[in-house]
PDB file of C-alpha atoms and ligand atoms in Angstrom:
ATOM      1  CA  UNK A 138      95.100  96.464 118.403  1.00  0.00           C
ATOM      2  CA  UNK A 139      98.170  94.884 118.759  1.00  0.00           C
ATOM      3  CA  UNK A 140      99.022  91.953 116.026  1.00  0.00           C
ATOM      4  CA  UNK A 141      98.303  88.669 117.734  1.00  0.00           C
ATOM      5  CA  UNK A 142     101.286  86.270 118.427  1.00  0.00           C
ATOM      6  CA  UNK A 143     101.967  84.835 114.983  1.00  0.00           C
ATOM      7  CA  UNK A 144     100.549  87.613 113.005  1.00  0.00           C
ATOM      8  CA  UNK A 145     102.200  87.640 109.523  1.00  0.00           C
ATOM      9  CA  UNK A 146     103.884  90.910 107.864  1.00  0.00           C
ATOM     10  CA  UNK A 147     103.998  91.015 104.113  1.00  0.00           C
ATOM     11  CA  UNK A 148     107.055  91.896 102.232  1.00  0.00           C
ATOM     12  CA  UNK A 149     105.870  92.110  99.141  1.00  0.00           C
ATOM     13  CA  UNK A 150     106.395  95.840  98.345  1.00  0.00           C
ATOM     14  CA  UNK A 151     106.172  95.687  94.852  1.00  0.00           C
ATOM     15  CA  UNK A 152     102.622  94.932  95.067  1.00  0.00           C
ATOM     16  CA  UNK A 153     102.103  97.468  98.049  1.00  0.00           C
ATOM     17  CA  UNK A 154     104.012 100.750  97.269  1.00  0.00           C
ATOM     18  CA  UNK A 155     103.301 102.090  94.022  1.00  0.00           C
ATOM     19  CA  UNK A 156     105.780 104.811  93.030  1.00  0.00           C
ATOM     20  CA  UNK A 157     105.040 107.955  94.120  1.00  0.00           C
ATOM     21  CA  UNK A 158     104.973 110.634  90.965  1.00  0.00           C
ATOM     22  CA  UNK A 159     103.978 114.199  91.987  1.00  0.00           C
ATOM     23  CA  UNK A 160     104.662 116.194  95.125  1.00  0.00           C
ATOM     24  CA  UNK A 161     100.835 115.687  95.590  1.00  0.00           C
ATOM     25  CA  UNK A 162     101.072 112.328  95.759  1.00  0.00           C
ATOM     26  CA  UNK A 163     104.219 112.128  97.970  1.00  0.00           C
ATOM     27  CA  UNK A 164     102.264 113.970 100.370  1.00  0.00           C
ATOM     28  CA  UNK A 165      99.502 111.663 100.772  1.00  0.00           C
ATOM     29  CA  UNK A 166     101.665 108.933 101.153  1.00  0.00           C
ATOM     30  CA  UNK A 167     103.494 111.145 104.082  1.00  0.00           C
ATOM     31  CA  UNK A 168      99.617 111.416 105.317  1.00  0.00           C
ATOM     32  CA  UNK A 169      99.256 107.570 105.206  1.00  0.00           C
ATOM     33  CA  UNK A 170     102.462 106.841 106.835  1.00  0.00           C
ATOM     34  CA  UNK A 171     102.000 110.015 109.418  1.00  0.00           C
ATOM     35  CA  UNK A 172      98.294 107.978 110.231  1.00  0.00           C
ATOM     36  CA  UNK A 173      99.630 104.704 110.344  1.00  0.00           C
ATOM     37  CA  UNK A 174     102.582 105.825 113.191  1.00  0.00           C
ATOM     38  CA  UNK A 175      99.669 108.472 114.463  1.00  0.00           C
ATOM     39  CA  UNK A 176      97.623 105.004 114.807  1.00  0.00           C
ATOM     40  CA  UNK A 177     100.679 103.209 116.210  1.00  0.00           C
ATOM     41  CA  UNK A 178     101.248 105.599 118.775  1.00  0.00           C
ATOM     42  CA  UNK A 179      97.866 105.630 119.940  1.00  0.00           C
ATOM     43  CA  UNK A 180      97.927 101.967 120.431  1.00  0.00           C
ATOM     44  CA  UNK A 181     100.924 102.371 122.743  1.00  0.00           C
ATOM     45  CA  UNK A 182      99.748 105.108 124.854  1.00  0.00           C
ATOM     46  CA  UNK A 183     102.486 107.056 123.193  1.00  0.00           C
ATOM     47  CA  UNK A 184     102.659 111.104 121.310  1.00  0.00           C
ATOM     48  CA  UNK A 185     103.499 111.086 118.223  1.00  0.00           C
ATOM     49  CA  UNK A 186     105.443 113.527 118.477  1.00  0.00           C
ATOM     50  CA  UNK A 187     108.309 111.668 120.106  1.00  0.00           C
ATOM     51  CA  UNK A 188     108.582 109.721 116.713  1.00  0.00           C
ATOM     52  CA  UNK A 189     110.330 111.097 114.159  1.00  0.00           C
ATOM     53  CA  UNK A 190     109.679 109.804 110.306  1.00  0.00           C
ATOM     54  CA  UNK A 191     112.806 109.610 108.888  1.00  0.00           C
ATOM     55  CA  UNK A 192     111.964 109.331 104.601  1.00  0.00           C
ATOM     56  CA  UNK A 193     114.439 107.396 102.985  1.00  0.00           C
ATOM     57  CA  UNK A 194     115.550 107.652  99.193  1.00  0.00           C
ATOM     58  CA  UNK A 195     117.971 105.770  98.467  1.00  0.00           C
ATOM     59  CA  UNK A 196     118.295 104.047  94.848  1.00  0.00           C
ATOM     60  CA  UNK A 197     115.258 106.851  93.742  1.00  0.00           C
ATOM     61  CA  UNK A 198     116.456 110.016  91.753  1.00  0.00           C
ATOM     62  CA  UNK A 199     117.198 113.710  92.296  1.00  0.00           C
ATOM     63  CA  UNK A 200     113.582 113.976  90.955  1.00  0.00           C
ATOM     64  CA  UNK A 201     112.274 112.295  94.208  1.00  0.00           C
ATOM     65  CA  UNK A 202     114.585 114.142  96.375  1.00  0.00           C
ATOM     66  CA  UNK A 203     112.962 117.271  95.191  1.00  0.00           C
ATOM     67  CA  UNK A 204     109.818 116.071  95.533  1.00  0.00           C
ATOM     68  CA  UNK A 205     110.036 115.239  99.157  1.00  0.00           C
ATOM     69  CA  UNK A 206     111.184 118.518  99.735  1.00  0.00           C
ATOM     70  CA  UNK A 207     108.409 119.792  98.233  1.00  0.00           C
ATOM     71  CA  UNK A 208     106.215 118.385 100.467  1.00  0.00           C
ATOM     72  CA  UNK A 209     107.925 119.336 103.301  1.00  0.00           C
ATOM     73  CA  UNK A 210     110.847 117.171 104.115  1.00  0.00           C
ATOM     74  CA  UNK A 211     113.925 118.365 105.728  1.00  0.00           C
ATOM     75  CA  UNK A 212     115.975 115.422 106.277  1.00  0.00           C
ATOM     76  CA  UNK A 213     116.142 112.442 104.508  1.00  0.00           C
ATOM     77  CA  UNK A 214     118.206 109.279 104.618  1.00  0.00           C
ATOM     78  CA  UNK A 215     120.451 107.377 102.262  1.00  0.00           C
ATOM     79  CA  UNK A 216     122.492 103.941 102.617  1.00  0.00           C
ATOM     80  CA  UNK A 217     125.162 104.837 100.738  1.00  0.00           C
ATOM     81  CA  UNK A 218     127.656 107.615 101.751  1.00  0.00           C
ATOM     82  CA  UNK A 219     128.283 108.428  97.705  1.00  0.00           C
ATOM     83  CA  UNK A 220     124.755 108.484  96.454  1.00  0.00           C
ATOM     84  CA  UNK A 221     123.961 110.461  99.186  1.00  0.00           C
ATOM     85  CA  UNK A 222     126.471 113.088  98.585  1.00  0.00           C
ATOM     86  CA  UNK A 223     125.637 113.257  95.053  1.00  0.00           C
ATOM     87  CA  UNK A 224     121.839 113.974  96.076  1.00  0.00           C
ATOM     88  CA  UNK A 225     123.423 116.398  98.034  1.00  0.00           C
ATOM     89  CA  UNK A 226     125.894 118.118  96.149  1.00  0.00           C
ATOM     90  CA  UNK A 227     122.766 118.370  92.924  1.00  0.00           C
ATOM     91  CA  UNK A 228     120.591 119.769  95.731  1.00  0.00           C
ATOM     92  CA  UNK A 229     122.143 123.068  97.038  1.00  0.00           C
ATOM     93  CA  UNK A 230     119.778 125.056  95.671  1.00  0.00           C
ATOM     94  CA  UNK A 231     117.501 123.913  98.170  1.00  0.00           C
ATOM     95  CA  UNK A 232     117.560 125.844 101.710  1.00  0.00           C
ATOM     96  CA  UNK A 233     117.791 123.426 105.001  1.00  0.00           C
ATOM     97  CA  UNK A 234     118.001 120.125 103.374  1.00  0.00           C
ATOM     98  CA  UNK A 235     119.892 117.854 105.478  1.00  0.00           C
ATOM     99  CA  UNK A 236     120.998 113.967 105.098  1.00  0.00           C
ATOM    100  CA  UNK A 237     121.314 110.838 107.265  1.00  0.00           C
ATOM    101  CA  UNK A 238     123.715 108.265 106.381  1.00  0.00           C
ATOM    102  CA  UNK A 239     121.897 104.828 107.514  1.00  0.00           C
ATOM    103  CA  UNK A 240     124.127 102.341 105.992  1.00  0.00           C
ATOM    104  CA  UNK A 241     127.166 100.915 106.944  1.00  0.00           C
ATOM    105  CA  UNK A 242     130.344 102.712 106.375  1.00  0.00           C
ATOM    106  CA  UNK A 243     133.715 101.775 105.552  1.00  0.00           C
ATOM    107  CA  UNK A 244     136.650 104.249 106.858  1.00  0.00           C
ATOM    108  CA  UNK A 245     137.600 105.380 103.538  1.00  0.00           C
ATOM    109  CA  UNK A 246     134.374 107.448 103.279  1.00  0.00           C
ATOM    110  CA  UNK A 247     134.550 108.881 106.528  1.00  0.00           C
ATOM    111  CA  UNK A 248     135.400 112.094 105.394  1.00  0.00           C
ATOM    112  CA  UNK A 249     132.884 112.525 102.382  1.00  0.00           C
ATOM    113  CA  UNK A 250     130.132 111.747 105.399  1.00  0.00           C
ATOM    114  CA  UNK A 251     132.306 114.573 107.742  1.00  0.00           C
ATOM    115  CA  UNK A 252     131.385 116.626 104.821  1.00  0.00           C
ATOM    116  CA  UNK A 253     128.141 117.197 104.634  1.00  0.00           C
ATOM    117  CA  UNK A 254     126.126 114.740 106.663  1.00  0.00           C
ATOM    118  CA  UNK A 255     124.216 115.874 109.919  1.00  0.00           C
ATOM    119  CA  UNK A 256     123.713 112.179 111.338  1.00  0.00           C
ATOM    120  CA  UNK A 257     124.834 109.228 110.832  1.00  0.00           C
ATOM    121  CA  UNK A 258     122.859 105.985 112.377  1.00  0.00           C
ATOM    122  CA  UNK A 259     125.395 103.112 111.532  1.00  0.00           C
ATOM    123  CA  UNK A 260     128.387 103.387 114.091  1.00  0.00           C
ATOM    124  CA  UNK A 261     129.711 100.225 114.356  1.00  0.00           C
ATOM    125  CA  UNK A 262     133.749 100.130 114.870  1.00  0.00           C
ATOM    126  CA  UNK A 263     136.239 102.694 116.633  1.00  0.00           C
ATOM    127  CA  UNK A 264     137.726 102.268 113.903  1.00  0.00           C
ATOM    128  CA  UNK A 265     135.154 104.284 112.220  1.00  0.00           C
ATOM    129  CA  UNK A 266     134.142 106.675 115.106  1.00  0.00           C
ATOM    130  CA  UNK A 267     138.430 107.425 114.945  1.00  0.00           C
ATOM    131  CA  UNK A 268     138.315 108.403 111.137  1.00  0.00           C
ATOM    132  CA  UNK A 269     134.967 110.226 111.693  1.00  0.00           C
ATOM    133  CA  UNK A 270     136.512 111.885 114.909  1.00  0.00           C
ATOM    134  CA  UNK A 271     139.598 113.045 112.811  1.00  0.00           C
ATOM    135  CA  UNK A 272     137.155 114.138 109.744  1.00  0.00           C
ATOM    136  CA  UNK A 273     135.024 116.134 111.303  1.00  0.00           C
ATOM    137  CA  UNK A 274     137.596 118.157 113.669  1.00  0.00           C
ATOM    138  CA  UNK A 275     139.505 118.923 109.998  1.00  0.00           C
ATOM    139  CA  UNK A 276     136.085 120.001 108.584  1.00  0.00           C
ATOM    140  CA  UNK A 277     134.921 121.987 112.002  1.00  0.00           C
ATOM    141  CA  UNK A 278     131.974 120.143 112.248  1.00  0.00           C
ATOM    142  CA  UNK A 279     130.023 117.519 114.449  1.00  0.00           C
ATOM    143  CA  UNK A 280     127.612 114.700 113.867  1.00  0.00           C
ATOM    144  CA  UNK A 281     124.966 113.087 115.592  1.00  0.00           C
ATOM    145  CA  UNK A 282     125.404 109.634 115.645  1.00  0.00           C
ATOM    146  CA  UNK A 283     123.427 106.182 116.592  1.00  0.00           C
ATOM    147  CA  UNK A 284     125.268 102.636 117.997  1.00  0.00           C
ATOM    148  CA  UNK A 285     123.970  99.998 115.131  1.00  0.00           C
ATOM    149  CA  UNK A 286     123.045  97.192 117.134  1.00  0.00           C
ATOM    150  CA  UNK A 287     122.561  93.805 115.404  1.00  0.00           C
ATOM    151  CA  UNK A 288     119.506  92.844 116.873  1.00  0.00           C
ATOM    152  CA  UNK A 289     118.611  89.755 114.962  1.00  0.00           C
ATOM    153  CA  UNK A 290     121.758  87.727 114.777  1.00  0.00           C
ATOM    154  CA  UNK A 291     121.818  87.095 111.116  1.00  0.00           C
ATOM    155  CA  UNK A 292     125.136  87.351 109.508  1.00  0.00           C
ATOM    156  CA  UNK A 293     123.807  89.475 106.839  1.00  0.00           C
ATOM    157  CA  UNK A 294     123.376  92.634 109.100  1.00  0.00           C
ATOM    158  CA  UNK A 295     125.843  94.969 110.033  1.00  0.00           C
ATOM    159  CA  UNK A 296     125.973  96.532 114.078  1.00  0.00           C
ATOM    160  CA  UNK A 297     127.381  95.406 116.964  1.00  0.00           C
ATOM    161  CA  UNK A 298     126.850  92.101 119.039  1.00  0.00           C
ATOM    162  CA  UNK A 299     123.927  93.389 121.991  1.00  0.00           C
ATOM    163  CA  UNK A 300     126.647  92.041 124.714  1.00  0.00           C
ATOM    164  CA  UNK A 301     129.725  94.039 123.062  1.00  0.00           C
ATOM    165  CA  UNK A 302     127.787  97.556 123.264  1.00  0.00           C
ATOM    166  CA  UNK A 303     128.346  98.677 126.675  1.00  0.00           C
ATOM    167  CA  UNK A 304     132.148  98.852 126.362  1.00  0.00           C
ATOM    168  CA  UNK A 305     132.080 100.220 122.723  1.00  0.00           C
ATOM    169  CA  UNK A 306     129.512 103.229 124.325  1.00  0.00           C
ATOM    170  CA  UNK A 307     131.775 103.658 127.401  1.00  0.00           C
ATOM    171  CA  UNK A 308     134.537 104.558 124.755  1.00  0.00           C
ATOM    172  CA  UNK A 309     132.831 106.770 123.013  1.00  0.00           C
ATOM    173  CA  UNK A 310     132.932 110.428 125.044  1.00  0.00           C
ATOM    174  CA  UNK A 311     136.424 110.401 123.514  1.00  0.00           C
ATOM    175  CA  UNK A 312     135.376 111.522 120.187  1.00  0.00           C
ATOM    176  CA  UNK A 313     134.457 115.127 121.310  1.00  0.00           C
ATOM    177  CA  UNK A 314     132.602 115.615 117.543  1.00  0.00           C
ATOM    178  CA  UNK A 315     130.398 112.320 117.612  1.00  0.00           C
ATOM    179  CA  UNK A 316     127.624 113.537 119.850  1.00  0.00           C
ATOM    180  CA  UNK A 317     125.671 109.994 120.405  1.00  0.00           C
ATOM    181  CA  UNK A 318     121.991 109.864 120.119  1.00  0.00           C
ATOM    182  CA  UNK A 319     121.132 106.546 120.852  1.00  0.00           C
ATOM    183  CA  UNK A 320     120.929 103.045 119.071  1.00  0.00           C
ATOM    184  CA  UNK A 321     119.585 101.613 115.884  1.00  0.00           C
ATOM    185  CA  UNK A 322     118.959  98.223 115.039  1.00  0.00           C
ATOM    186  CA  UNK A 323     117.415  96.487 111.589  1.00  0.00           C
ATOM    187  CA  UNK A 324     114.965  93.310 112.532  1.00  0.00           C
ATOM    188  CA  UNK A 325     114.894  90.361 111.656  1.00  0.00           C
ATOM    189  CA  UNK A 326     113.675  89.945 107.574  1.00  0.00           C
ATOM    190  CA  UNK A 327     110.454  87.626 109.123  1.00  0.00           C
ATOM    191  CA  UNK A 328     106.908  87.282 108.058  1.00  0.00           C
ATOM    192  CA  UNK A 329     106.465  86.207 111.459  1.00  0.00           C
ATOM    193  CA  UNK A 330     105.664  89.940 113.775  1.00  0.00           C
ATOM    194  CA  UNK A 331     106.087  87.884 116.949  1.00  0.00           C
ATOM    195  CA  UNK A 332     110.177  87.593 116.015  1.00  0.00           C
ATOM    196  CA  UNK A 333     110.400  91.605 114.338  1.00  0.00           C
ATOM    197  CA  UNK A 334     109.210  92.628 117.598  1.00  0.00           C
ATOM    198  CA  UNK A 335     111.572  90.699 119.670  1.00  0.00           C
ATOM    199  CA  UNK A 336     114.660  92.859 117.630  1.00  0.00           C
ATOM    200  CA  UNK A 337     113.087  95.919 119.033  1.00  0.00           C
ATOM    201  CA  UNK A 338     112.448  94.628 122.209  1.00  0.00           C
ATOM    202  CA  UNK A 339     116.296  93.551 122.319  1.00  0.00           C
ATOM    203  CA  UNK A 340     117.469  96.955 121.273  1.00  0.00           C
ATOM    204  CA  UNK A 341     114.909  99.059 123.636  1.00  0.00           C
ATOM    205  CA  UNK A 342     115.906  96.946 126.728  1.00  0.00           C
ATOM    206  CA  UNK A 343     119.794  97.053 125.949  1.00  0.00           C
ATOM    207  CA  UNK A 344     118.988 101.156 125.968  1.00  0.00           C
ATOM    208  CA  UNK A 345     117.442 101.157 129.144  1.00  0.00           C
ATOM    209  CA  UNK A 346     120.260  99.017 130.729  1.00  0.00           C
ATOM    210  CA  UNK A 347     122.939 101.299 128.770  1.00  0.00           C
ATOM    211  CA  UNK A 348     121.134 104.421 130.233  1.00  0.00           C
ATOM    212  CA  UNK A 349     121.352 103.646 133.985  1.00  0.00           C
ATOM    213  CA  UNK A 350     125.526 103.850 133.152  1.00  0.00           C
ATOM    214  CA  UNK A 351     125.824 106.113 130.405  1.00  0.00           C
ATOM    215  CA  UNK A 352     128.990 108.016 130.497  1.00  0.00           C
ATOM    216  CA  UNK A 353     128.371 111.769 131.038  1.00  0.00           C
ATOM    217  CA  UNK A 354     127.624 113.468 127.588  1.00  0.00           C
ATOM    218  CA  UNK A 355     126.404 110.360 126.150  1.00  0.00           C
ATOM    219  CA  UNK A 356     122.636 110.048 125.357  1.00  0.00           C
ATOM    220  CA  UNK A 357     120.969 107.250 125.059  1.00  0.00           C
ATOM    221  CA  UNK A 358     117.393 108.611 124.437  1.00  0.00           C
ATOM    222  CA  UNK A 359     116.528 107.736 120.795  1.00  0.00           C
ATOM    223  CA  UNK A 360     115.672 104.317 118.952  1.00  0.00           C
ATOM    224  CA  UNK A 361     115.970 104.184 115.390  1.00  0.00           C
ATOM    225  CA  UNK A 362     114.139 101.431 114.429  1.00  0.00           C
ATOM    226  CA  UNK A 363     111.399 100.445 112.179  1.00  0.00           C
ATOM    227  CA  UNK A 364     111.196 100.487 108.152  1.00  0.00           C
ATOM    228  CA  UNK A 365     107.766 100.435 105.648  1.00  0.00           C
ATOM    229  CA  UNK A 366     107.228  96.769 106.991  1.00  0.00           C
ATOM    230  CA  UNK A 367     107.695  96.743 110.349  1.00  0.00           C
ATOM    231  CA  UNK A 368     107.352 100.609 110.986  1.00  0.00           C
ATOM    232  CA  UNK A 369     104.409 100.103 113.858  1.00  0.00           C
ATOM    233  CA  UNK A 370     105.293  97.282 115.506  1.00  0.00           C
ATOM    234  CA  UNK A 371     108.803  99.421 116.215  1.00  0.00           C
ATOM    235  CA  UNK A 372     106.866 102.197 117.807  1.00  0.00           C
ATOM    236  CA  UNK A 373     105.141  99.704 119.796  1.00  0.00           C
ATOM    237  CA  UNK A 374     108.036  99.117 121.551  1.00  0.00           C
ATOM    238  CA  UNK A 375     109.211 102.153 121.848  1.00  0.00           C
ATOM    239  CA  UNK A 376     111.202 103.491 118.676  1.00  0.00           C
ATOM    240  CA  UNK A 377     111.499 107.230 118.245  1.00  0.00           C
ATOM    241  CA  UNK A 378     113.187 107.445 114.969  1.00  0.00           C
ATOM    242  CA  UNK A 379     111.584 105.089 111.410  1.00  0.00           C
ATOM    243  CA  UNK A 380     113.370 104.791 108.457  1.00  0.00           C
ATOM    244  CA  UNK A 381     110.919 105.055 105.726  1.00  0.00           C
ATOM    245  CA  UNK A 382     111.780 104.025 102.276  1.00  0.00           C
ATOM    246  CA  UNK A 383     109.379 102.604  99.872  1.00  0.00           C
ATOM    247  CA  UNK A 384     105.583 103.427 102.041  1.00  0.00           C
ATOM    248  CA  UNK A 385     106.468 106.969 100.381  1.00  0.00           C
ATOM    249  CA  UNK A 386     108.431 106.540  97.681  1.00  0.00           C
ATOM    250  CA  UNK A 387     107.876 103.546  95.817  1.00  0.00           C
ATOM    251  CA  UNK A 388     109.225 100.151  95.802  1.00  0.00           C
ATOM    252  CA  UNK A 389     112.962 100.074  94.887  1.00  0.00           C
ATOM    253  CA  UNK A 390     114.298  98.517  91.722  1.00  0.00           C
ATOM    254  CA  UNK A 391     117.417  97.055  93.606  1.00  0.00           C
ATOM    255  CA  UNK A 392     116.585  93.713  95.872  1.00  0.00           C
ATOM    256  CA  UNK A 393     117.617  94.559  99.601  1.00  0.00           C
ATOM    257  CA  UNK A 394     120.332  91.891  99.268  1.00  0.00           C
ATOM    258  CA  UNK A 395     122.419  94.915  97.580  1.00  0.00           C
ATOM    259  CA  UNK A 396     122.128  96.675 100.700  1.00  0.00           C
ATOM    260  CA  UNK A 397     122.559  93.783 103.307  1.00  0.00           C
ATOM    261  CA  UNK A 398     124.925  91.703 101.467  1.00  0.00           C
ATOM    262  CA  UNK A 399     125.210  88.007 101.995  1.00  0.00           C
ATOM    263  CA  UNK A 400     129.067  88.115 103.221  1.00  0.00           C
ATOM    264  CA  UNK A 401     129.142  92.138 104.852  1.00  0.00           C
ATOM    265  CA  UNK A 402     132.836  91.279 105.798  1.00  0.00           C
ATOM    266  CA  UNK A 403     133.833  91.657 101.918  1.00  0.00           C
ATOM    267  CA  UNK A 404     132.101  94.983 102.337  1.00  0.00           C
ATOM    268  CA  UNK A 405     130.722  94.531  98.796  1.00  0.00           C
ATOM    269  CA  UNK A 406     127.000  94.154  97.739  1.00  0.00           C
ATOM    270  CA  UNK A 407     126.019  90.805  96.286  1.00  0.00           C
ATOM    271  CA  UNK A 408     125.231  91.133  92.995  1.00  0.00           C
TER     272      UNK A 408
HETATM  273  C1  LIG B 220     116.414 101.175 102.937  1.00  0.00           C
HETATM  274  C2  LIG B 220     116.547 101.259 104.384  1.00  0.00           C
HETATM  275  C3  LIG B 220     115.420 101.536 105.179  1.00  0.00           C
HETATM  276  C4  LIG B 220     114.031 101.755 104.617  1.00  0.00           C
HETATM  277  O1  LIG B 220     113.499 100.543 104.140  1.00  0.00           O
HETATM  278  P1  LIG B 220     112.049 100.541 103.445  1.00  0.00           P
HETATM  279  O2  LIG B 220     111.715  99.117 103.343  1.00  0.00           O
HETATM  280  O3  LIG B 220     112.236 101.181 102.119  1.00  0.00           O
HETATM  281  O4  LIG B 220     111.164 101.329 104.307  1.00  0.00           O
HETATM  282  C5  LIG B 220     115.614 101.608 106.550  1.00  0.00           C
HETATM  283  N1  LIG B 220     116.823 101.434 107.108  1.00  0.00           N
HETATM  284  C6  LIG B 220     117.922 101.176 106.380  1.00  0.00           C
HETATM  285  C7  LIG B 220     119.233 101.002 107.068  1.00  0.00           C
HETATM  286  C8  LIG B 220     117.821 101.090 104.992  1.00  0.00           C
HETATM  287  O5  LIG B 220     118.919 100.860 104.269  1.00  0.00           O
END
């Protein structure tokens, strides 16, 4: 069933996601998470296999990084551009390990992300797609990419205003090596379901408008929406990509506040 209009959503992780501490138990919290979106999907008349979990590590160690892979993960994602690549770089022993850079990113990192990532899910500037553009075409490479979409209009979230995305897309087939994917949006921090799920609803409706007009080359297909909290109300309306952090791998020692900081034009976490 659907959460009733004024349904409340807990974030209170510490209480809820216990840290996960063999590659056993990582993969029954990848079977809880895979039921819960299995569940979520049923409930919207959806397959689950247009949903792709996206396990997110960020602030855990190269001990969790191995574990995941363990159990089977193949891509995971990070916030930060240098943590990531120093998962990365302490992880080449491992075959077919790829990362996602979800977190916003300023253009002085654009070419450690040309580097190595395989997607990145926070475009928000041409300034950015430029230095990714001239990155990746120096490295040979390509990435997928998502438009971040500020869904909730809180000042603490990075993405683009919903009404300044359709010209920022329509400029985008000129970076030949960003191969867009689609959106992704972060809700609204709410107890209140009713509000997360009008984020989503924002973001899936500014796709489907965005679609009809797409520039040639330019998908539009995916939604990248939906973390541990809010996971299935974000397939209910349609996301095909959820960013799963501490459902599998414990709560984080860091409050979110270091990752959506209370001024994000200093471009430094609050501390
Ligand atoms: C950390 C993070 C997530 C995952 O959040 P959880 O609450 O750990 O599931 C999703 N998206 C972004 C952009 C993040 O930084």
């Amino acid at each position: 069933m659907r959460p009733s209009v004024g349904a409340v959503l807990h974030h209170d992780p510490h209480g809820r996601y216990p840290e996960a501490l063999t590659v056993e138990d990582f993969r029954n919290k990848l079977a809880a998470v895979r039921a819960r979106i299995d569940a979520a999907c049923r409930r919207a008349g959806r397959d689950p296999a247009d949903v792709r979990l996206l396990p997110v590590s960020k602030t855990k160690p190269e001990a969790s990084v191995r574990m995941a892979y363990a159990a089977g993960c193949r891509m995971l994602g990070e916030n930060k551009v240098q943590e990531a690549h120093r998962k990365w770089e302490a992880t080449q022993d491992l075959g077919g390990l790829r990362w996602s850079i979800i977190g916003h990113l300023q253009t002085n990192k654009a070419r450690m992300v040309a580097r190595f990532a395989d997607e990145f899910q926070a475009l928000d500037s041409l300034r950015v797609a430029e230095a990714l553009e001239r990155r990746l075409q120096v490295e040979g490479r390509s990435l997928d990419v998502f438009v971040q979409v500020n869904t909730s209009g809180e000042a603490s979230k990075y993405g683009l205003a919903p009404e300044d995305v359709p010209g920022f897309v329509r400029a985008l087939p000129a970076f030949s090596a960003l191969r867009v994917r689609g959106l992704m949006t972060l809700a609204l921090f709410s107890s209140e379901a009713e509000r997360v799920r009008q984020c989503f609803i924002l973001l899936r409706t500014l796709r489907d408008r965005l679609r009809q007009s797409a520039p040639t080359g330019i998908g539009l297909d995916e939604l990248s929406m939906g973390m541990s909290d809010d996971f299935e109300i974000a397939i209910e309306e349609g996301a095909t990509v959820v960013r799963v952090g501490q459902a599998l791998f414990g709560a984080r020692p860091l409050p979110d506040s270091h990752y959506w900081p209370a001024n994000p034009e200093t471009e430094e976490p609050r501390s």
